[in-house]
mmCIF file of C-alpha atoms in Angstrom:
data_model
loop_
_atom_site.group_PDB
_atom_site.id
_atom_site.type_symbol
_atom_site.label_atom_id
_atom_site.label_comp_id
_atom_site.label_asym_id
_atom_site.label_seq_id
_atom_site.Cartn_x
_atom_site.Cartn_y
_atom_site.Cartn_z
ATOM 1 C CA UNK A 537 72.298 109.355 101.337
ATOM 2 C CA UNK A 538 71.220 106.822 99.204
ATOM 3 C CA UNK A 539 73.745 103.731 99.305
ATOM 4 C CA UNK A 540 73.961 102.654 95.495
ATOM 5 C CA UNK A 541 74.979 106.703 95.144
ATOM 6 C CA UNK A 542 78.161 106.242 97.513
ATOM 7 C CA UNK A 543 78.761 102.412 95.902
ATOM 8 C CA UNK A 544 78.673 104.537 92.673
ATOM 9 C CA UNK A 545 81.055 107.059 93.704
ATOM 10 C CA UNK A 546 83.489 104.538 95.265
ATOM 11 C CA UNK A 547 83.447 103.044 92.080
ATOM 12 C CA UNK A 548 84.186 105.711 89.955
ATOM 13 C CA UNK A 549 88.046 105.803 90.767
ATOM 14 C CA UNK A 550 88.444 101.874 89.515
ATOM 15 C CA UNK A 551 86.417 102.703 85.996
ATOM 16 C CA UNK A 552 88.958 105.984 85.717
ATOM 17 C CA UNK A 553 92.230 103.654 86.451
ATOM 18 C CA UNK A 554 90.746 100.843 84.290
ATOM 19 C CA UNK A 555 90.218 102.915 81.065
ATOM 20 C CA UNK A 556 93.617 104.945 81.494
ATOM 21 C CA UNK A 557 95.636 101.668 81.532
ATOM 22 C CA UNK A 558 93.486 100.292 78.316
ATOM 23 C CA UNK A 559 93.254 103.380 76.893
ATOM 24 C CA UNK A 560 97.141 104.478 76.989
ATOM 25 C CA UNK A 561 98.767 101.520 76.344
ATOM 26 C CA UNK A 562 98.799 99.541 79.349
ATOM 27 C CA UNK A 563 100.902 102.060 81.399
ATOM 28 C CA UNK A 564 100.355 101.133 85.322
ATOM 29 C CA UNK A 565 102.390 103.862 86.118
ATOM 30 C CA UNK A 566 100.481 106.389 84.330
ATOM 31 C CA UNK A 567 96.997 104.978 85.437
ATOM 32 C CA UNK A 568 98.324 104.967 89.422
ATOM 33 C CA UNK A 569 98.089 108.955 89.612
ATOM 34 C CA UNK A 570 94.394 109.610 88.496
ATOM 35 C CA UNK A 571 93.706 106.716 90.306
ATOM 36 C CA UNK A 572 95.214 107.771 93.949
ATOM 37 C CA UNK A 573 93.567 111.280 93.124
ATOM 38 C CA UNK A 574 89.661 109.862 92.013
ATOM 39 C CA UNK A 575 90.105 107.765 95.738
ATOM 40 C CA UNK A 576 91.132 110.954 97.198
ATOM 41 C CA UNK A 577 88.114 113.080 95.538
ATOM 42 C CA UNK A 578 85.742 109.732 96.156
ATOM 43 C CA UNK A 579 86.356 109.742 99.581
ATOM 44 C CA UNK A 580 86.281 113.504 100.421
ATOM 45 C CA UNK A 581 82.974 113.595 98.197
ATOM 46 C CA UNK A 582 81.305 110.690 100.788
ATOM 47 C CA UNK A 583 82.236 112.594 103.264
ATOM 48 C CA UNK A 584 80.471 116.063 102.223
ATOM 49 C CA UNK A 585 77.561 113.965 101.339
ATOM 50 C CA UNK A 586 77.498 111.726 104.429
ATOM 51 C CA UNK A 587 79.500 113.857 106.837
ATOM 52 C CA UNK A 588 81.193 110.361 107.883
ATOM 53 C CA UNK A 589 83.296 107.587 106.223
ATOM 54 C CA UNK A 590 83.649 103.801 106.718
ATOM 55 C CA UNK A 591 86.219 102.936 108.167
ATOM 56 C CA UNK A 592 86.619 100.235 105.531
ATOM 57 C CA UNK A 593 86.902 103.142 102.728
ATOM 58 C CA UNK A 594 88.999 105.541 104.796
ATOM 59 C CA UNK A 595 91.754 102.443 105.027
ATOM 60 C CA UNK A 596 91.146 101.725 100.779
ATOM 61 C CA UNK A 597 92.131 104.998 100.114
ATOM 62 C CA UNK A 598 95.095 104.937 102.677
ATOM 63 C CA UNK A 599 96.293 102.236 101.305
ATOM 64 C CA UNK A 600 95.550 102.800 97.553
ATOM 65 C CA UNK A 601 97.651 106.125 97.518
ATOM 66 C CA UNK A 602 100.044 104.754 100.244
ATOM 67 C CA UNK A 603 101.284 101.296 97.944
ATOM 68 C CA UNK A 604 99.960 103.725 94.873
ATOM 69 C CA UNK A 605 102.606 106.529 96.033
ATOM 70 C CA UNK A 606 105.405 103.931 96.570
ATOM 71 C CA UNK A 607 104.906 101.961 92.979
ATOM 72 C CA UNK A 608 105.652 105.454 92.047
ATOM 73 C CA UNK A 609 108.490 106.729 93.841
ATOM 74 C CA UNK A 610 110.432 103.618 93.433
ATOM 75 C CA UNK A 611 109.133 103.114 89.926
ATOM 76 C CA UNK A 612 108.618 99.269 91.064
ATOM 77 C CA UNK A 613 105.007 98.068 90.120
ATOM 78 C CA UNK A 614 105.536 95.534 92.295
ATOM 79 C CA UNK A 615 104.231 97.738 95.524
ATOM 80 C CA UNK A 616 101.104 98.416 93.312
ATOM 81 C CA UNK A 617 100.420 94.286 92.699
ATOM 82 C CA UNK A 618 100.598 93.551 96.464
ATOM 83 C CA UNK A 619 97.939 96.451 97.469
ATOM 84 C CA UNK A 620 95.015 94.466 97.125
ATOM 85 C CA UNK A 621 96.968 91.462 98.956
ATOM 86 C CA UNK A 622 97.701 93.889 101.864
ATOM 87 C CA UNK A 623 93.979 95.650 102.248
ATOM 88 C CA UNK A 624 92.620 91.914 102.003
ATOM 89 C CA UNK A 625 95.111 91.149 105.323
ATOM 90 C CA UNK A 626 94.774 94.231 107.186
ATOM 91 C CA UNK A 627 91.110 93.394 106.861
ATOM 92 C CA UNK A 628 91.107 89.921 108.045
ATOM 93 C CA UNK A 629 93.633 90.922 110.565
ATOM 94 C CA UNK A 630 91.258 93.496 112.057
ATOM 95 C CA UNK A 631 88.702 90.849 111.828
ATOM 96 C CA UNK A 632 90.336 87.811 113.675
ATOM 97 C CA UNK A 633 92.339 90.097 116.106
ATOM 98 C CA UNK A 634 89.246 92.217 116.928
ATOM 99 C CA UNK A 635 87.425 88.980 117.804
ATOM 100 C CA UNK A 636 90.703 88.136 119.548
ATOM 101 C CA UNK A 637 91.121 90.580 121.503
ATOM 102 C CA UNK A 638 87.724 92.240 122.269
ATOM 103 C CA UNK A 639 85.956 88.624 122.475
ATOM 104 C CA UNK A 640 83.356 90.665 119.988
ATOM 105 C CA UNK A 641 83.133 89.987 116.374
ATOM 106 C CA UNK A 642 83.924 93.411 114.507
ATOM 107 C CA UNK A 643 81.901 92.897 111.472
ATOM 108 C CA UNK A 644 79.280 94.077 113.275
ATOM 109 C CA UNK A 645 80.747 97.974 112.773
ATOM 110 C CA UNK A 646 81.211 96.816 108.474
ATOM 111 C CA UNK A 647 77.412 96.310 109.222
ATOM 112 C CA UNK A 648 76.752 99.433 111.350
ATOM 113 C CA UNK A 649 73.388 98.290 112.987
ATOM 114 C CA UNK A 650 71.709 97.194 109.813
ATOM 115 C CA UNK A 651 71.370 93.584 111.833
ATOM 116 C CA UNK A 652 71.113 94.959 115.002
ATOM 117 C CA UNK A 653 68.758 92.003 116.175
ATOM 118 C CA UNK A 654 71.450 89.830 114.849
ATOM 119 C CA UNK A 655 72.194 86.759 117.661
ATOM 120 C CA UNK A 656 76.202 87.174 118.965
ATOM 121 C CA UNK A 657 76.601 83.663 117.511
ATOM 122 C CA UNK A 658 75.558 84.238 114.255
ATOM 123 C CA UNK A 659 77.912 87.433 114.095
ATOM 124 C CA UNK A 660 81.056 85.066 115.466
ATOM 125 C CA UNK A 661 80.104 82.849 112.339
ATOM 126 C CA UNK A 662 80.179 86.515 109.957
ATOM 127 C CA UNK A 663 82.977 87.286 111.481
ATOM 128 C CA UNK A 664 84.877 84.045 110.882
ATOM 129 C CA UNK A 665 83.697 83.750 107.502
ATOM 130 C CA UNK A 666 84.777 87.484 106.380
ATOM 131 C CA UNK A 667 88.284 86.885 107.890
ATOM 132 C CA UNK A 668 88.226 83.680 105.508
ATOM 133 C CA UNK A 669 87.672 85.262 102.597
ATOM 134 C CA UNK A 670 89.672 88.037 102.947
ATOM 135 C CA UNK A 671 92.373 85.777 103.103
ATOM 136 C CA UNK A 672 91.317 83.664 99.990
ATOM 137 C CA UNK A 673 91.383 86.966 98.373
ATOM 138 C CA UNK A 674 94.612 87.835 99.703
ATOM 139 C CA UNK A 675 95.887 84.542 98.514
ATOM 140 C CA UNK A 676 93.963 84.677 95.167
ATOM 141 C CA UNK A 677 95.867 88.385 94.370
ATOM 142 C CA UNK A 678 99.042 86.863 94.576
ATOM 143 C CA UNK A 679 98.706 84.100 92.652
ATOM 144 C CA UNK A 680 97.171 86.020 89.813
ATOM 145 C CA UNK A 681 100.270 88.706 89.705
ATOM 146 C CA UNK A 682 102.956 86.008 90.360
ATOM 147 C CA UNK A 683 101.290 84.155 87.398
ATOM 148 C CA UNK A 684 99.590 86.068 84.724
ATOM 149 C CA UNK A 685 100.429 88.731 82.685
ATOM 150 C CA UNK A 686 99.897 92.668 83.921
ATOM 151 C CA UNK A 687 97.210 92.908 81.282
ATOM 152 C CA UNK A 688 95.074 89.792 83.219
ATOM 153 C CA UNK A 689 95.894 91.318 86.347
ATOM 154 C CA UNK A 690 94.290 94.611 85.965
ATOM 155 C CA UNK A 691 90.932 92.796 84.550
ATOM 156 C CA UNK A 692 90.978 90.617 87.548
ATOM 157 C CA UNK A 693 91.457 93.396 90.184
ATOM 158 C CA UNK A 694 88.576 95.263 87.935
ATOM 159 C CA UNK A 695 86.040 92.854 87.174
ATOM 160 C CA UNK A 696 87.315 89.536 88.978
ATOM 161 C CA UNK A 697 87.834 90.773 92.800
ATOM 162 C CA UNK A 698 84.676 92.429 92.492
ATOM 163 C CA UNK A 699 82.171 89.838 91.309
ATOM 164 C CA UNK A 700 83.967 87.660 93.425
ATOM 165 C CA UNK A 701 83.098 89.999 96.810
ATOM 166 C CA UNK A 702 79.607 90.581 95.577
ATOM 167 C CA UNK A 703 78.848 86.831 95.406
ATOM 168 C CA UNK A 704 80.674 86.442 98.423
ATOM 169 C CA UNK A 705 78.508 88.889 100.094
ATOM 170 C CA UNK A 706 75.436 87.631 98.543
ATOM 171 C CA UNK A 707 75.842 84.020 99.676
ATOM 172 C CA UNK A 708 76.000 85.688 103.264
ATOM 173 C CA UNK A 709 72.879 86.872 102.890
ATOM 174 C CA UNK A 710 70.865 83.495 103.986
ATOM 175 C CA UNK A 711 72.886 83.594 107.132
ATOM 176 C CA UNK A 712 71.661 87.070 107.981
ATOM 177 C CA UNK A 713 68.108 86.646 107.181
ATOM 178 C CA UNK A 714 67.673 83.208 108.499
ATOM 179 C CA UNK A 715 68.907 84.550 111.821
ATOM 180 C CA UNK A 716 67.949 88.090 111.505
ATOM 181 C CA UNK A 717 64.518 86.919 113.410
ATOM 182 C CA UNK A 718 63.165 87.588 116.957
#
C-alpha cells in the first residue's frame, strides 16, 4: 500500500481532535473521545489494508487511548498533556536500551529494510540521534504545557510536533544517502 495513503490515514485522527477542540469551544475533554476512537479505526484500517502495523503506531494508539482513557476517567487533563511526553520516552527508551542491551541499534526495524545496505556504524549514529530527539521532544512537550495556555498547546501538538519531526527526519536524510552506498 502506498505510504502517503497510511501517513494520510494516521493523520486523520489529529485533524478530527484538532477541529472538535476549535470547533466546540476548546473542550479537551470532549475532543479526547473521537480522538481515541479515529486512532482506534486508523489503526485497524492499516491493518486491513497492510495486514501488519508498526510497531511505532500500534504503541501511539496504546498510548493515545491509554493517557486518553485516564484524562477521562479522572477528569484531570493533566494525563492527556503528558501523552506526547511519555510516547517521546518510551521511544527513546526502546531506542537507547535496545542498543543497550542487544548491542544493535533498533531503528533499523522504524526503517524496516528500506536501508538495508546501511553500514552498522552509520545506524549506531541513527540510532543515537533518534533517542536524542525523542527526548528534546519529550522535554519540549513539557515545557509548552507547564507554560502556555491549553489553546497553544493543542496547536503545538498539531502543527508544532509535527513540522518539528518532519524536519527532523529530513535533516537525517544526508546521513542515509551519503552512507546508503556500496
Amino acid at each position: 500500500m502506498n505510504k502517503f495513503v497510511i501517513s494520510v490515514i494516521n493523520f486523520i485522527p489529529l485533524i478530527i481532535f484538532f477541529v472538535i477542540y476549535f470547533r466546540y469551544d476548546q473542550d479537551l475533554m470532549l475532543a479526547i473521545p473521537p480522538f481515541i476512537v479515529a486512532t482506534l479505526v486508523a489503526l485497524a484500517i492499516v491493518y486491513f489494508l497492510e495486514k501488519k502495523v508498526s510497531m511505532m503506531l500500534l504503541m501511539g494508539g496504546i498510548i493515545i487511548t491509554l493517557f486518553g482513557g485516564l484524562a477521562l476517567y479522572f477528569d484531570n487533563k493533566i494525563f492527556f498533556y503528558m501523552k506526547p511526553t511519555v510516547i517521546s520516552l518510551l521511544f527513546a527508551g526502546a531506542l537507547f536500551l535496545g542498543k543497550l542491551f542487544t548491542k544493535k541499534p533498533l531503528i533499523k526495524i522504524l526503517f524496516q529494510g528500506a536501508l538495508k545496505d546501511l553500514e552498522e556504524e552509520r545506524w549506531q549514529k541513527l540510532n543515537n540521534r533518534f533517542t536524542y530527539f525523542f527526548i528534546f521532544l519529550a522535554i519540549l512537550n513539557e515545557i509548552v504545557w507547564r507554560t502556555q495556555s491549553e489553546a497553544f498547546w493543542v496547536n503545538f501538538k498539531v502543527w508544532g510536533i509535527l513540522p518539528i519531526s518532519f524536519l527532523f527526519g529530513l535533516s537525517q536524510v544526508p546521513l542515509m544517502i551519503k552512507y546508503n552506498l556500496k
